[in-house]
Amino acid sequence: MTHQEKHFTGSELLRDIVIGMSDGLTVPFALAAGLSGTVKDVNLIVIAGLAEIAAGSIAMGLGGYLAGKTEQDHYNSELKREYEEIEAVPEREREEVETFFAELGLSRELQQKAAAELITDKDRWADFMMKYELGLEKPDARRATKSALNIGVSYIIGGLIPLMPYFFVDDGIEGLKISAMITIVCLFVFGYFKSRLTGLNPLLGGVRVAVIGTIAAGCAFGIARLIGG
């Protein structure tokens, strides 16, 4: 019988979607809620909401891009250092390889043989040290761009959900009521599936995300009412 291991492998994409969608659902929702407490013109709420979504998606996307570039630069810097150490202190680096195999339970003879085979190729040797000594996987060269697009698009999609009802009403409070119902449900669904994919309790995760979004919007609405009198 064939054994199939069930592991979720889309962690980077999921992380980007979670970052973009969670903020996209929450921030424009809170902004629209706050404006609904003081602004009578729905068009102003829509314009402000769209402006925030545009600015937020760009800012979040740039943040994702910089994070991806930083990860790539860090890996390249450490890889360069590994090559330098292999050239400068090869015996010490070989001992570290043998130590790794020793921790796997291999005999002294096998440790030496495995290390001797590995270090015949400096590229393979450096990659091995990066992965097993430093715990660093080679990042995708296009990771930064992908992350920026994933986060930015997720933010836009998430942000349009709470703003959409305001396109079809003439009163801010009425738009807020519809927006709140739709957004809270979406927050719960989002939190549910996010938690399910990451192995957490999906119901608890859904409730937690929905509550956080609701509190943020409620605080924004209350502050706006307090300031606006």
Coordinates of C-alpha atoms in Angstrom, one line a residue:
M1 CA 0.0 0.0 0.0
T2 CA 1.4 3.4 -1.0
H3 CA 2.0 5.8 1.9
Q4 CA 1.0 9.4 1.3
E5 CA 2.2 12.1 3.7
K6 CA -0.2 14.9 4.2
H7 CA 1.7 18.1 4.6
F8 CA 0.7 21.6 3.6
T9 CA 3.4 23.0 1.3
G10 CA 2.0 26.4 0.3
S11 CA 3.3 28.1 3.4
E12 CA 4.8 31.2 1.6
L13 CA 1.7 31.8 -0.5
L14 CA -0.6 31.3 2.5
R15 CA 1.5 33.6 4.6
D16 CA 1.2 36.4 2.0
I17 CA -2.6 35.9 1.6
V18 CA -3.0 35.9 5.4
I19 CA -1.0 39.2 5.7
G20 CA -2.8 40.9 2.9
M21 CA -6.3 39.6 3.5
S22 CA -6.4 40.1 7.2
D23 CA -5.3 43.7 7.1
G24 CA -7.4 44.3 3.9
L25 CA -10.6 43.1 5.7
T26 CA -9.9 44.9 9.0
V27 CA -8.4 48.3 8.2
P28 CA -10.8 49.5 5.5
F29 CA -13.7 48.1 7.6
A30 CA -12.5 50.1 10.6
L31 CA -12.0 53.2 8.5
A32 CA -15.4 53.0 6.9
A33 CA -17.0 52.4 10.3
G34 CA -15.3 55.4 11.8
L35 CA -16.3 57.7 8.9
S36 CA -19.9 56.3 9.1
G37 CA -20.2 57.8 12.6
T38 CA -19.5 61.3 11.4
V39 CA -19.7 61.7 7.7
K40 CA -23.1 62.0 6.1
D41 CA -22.0 61.9 2.4
V42 CA -21.6 58.2 1.5
N43 CA -19.5 59.3 -1.5
L44 CA -16.8 60.6 0.8
I45 CA -16.7 57.3 2.7
V46 CA -16.3 55.5 -0.6
I47 CA -13.6 57.8 -1.9
A48 CA -11.7 57.6 1.4
G49 CA -12.1 53.9 1.5
L50 CA -10.8 53.4 -2.1
A51 CA -7.8 55.8 -1.3
E52 CA -7.0 53.7 1.8
I53 CA -7.2 50.5 -0.2
A54 CA -4.9 51.9 -2.9
A55 CA -2.4 53.2 -0.4
G56 CA -2.6 50.2 1.9
S57 CA -2.1 47.7 -0.9
I58 CA 1.0 49.6 -2.2
A59 CA 2.5 49.9 1.3
M60 CA 1.8 46.3 2.2
G61 CA 3.1 45.1 -1.2
L62 CA 6.3 47.1 -0.8
G63 CA 6.7 45.6 2.7
G64 CA 6.4 42.1 1.3
Y65 CA 8.9 43.0 -1.5
L66 CA 11.5 44.3 1.0
A67 CA 11.0 41.3 3.3
G68 CA 11.6 39.0 0.3
K69 CA 14.7 40.9 -0.8
T70 CA 16.1 40.9 2.8
E71 CA 15.6 37.2 3.0
Q72 CA 17.4 36.7 -0.3
D73 CA 20.3 39.1 0.6
H74 CA 20.7 37.4 3.9
Y75 CA 21.0 34.0 2.2
N76 CA 23.5 35.2 -0.3
S77 CA 25.6 36.9 2.4
E78 CA 25.7 33.7 4.5
L79 CA 26.4 31.6 1.4
K80 CA 29.4 33.8 0.5
R81 CA 30.7 33.4 4.1
E82 CA 30.4 29.6 3.9
Y83 CA 32.5 29.5 0.7
E84 CA 35.1 31.7 2.4
E85 CA 35.2 29.4 5.4
I86 CA 35.5 26.3 3.2
E87 CA 38.5 27.9 1.6
A88 CA 40.1 29.3 4.8
V89 CA 39.4 26.5 7.3
P90 CA 38.3 23.4 5.4
E91 CA 39.3 21.0 8.2
R92 CA 37.0 22.8 10.7
E93 CA 34.2 22.8 8.2
R94 CA 34.7 19.1 7.5
E95 CA 34.5 18.4 11.3
E96 CA 31.2 20.2 11.4
V97 CA 29.9 17.9 8.6
E98 CA 31.1 14.8 10.5
T99 CA 29.5 16.1 13.7
F100 CA 26.2 16.4 11.8
F101 CA 26.4 12.8 10.7
A102 CA 27.4 11.7 14.2
E103 CA 24.2 13.3 15.6
L104 CA 22.3 11.1 13.1
G105 CA 23.8 8.1 14.8
L106 CA 26.3 7.0 12.1
S107 CA 29.4 5.2 13.1
R108 CA 32.8 7.0 13.1
E109 CA 33.8 5.2 9.9
L110 CA 30.6 6.1 8.1
Q111 CA 30.8 9.7 9.3
Q112 CA 34.2 10.1 7.7
K113 CA 33.2 8.3 4.5
A114 CA 30.0 10.4 4.1
A115 CA 31.9 13.7 4.8
A116 CA 34.7 12.7 2.4
E117 CA 32.1 12.1 -0.4
L118 CA 30.2 15.3 0.3
I119 CA 33.2 17.7 0.3
T120 CA 34.4 16.6 -3.1
D121 CA 32.0 19.2 -4.5
K122 CA 32.3 22.6 -2.9
D123 CA 28.9 23.8 -4.2
R124 CA 27.2 20.8 -2.6
W125 CA 29.3 21.2 0.5
A126 CA 28.3 24.9 0.9
D127 CA 24.6 24.1 0.2
F128 CA 24.8 21.4 2.9
M129 CA 26.2 23.8 5.4
M130 CA 23.6 26.4 4.6
K131 CA 20.8 23.9 5.1
Y132 CA 22.0 21.8 8.0
E133 CA 24.3 24.2 9.9
L134 CA 22.4 27.4 9.5
G135 CA 18.9 26.1 8.7
L136 CA 18.6 28.2 5.6
E137 CA 16.8 27.1 2.4
K138 CA 17.7 28.8 -0.8
P139 CA 14.9 31.4 -1.5
D140 CA 13.1 31.7 -4.8
A141 CA 14.8 34.4 -6.8
R142 CA 11.3 35.8 -7.7
R143 CA 10.1 35.5 -4.1
A144 CA 10.2 39.3 -3.4
T145 CA 8.1 40.1 -6.5
K146 CA 5.7 37.3 -5.9
S147 CA 5.2 38.3 -2.3
A148 CA 4.5 41.9 -3.2
L149 CA 1.9 40.9 -5.7
N150 CA 0.3 38.3 -3.4
I151 CA 0.0 40.7 -0.5
G152 CA -1.1 43.7 -2.6
V153 CA -3.8 41.8 -4.4
S154 CA -5.0 40.1 -1.2
Y155 CA -5.3 43.5 0.5
I156 CA -7.3 44.9 -2.4
I157 CA -9.7 42.0 -2.4
G158 CA -10.1 42.0 1.3
G159 CA -10.5 45.8 1.4
L160 CA -13.3 45.9 -1.2
I161 CA -15.5 43.5 0.7
P162 CA -16.4 45.9 3.6
L163 CA -16.5 48.9 1.3
M164 CA -18.8 47.4 -1.4
P165 CA -22.1 48.0 0.4
Y166 CA -21.5 51.7 0.5
F167 CA -21.7 51.7 -3.3
F168 CA -25.4 50.8 -3.1
V169 CA -26.8 52.9 -0.2
D170 CA -27.4 56.6 0.5
D171 CA -26.8 56.6 4.2
G172 CA -23.5 55.8 6.0
I173 CA -25.1 54.0 9.0
E174 CA -27.1 51.8 6.6
G175 CA -24.0 51.0 4.7
L176 CA -22.2 50.2 7.9
K177 CA -24.9 47.7 9.0
I178 CA -24.7 45.8 5.8
S179 CA -20.9 46.1 5.7
A180 CA -20.6 44.8 9.3
M181 CA -22.7 41.7 8.6
I182 CA -20.8 40.8 5.4
T183 CA -17.4 41.6 6.8
I184 CA -17.9 39.7 10.1
V185 CA -19.0 36.6 8.2
C186 CA -16.0 37.0 5.8
L187 CA -13.6 37.4 8.7
F188 CA -15.0 34.3 10.4
V189 CA -14.7 32.3 7.1
F190 CA -11.2 33.6 6.5
G191 CA -10.1 32.8 10.1
Y192 CA -11.7 29.4 9.9
F193 CA -9.9 28.3 6.7
K194 CA -6.6 29.9 7.8
S195 CA -6.6 28.0 11.1
R196 CA -7.6 24.8 9.3
L197 CA -4.7 25.0 6.9
T198 CA -2.3 25.8 9.7
G199 CA -3.5 22.9 11.9
L200 CA -5.2 25.1 14.6
N201 CA -8.8 24.8 15.8
P202 CA -10.8 26.3 12.9
L203 CA -13.8 27.4 14.9
L204 CA -11.7 29.1 17.5
G205 CA -9.6 30.7 14.8
G206 CA -12.7 32.0 12.9
V207 CA -14.2 33.5 16.0
R208 CA -10.9 35.1 17.1
V209 CA -10.4 36.8 13.7
A210 CA -14.0 38.0 13.6
V211 CA -13.9 39.4 17.1
I212 CA -10.6 41.3 16.4
G213 CA -12.1 42.9 13.3
T214 CA -15.3 43.8 15.1
I215 CA -13.5 45.4 18.0
A216 CA -11.3 47.4 15.6
A217 CA -14.4 48.7 13.7
G218 CA -16.3 49.4 16.9
C219 CA -13.4 51.4 18.4
A220 CA -13.1 53.4 15.2
F221 CA -16.8 54.1 15.1
G222 CA -16.9 55.1 18.8
I223 CA -13.9 57.4 18.6
A224 CA -15.2 59.1 15.5
R225 CA -18.6 59.6 17.2
L226 CA -16.8 61.0 20.3
I227 CA -14.7 63.4 18.4
G228 CA -17.5 64.4 16.1
G229 CA -19.8 65.0 18.9

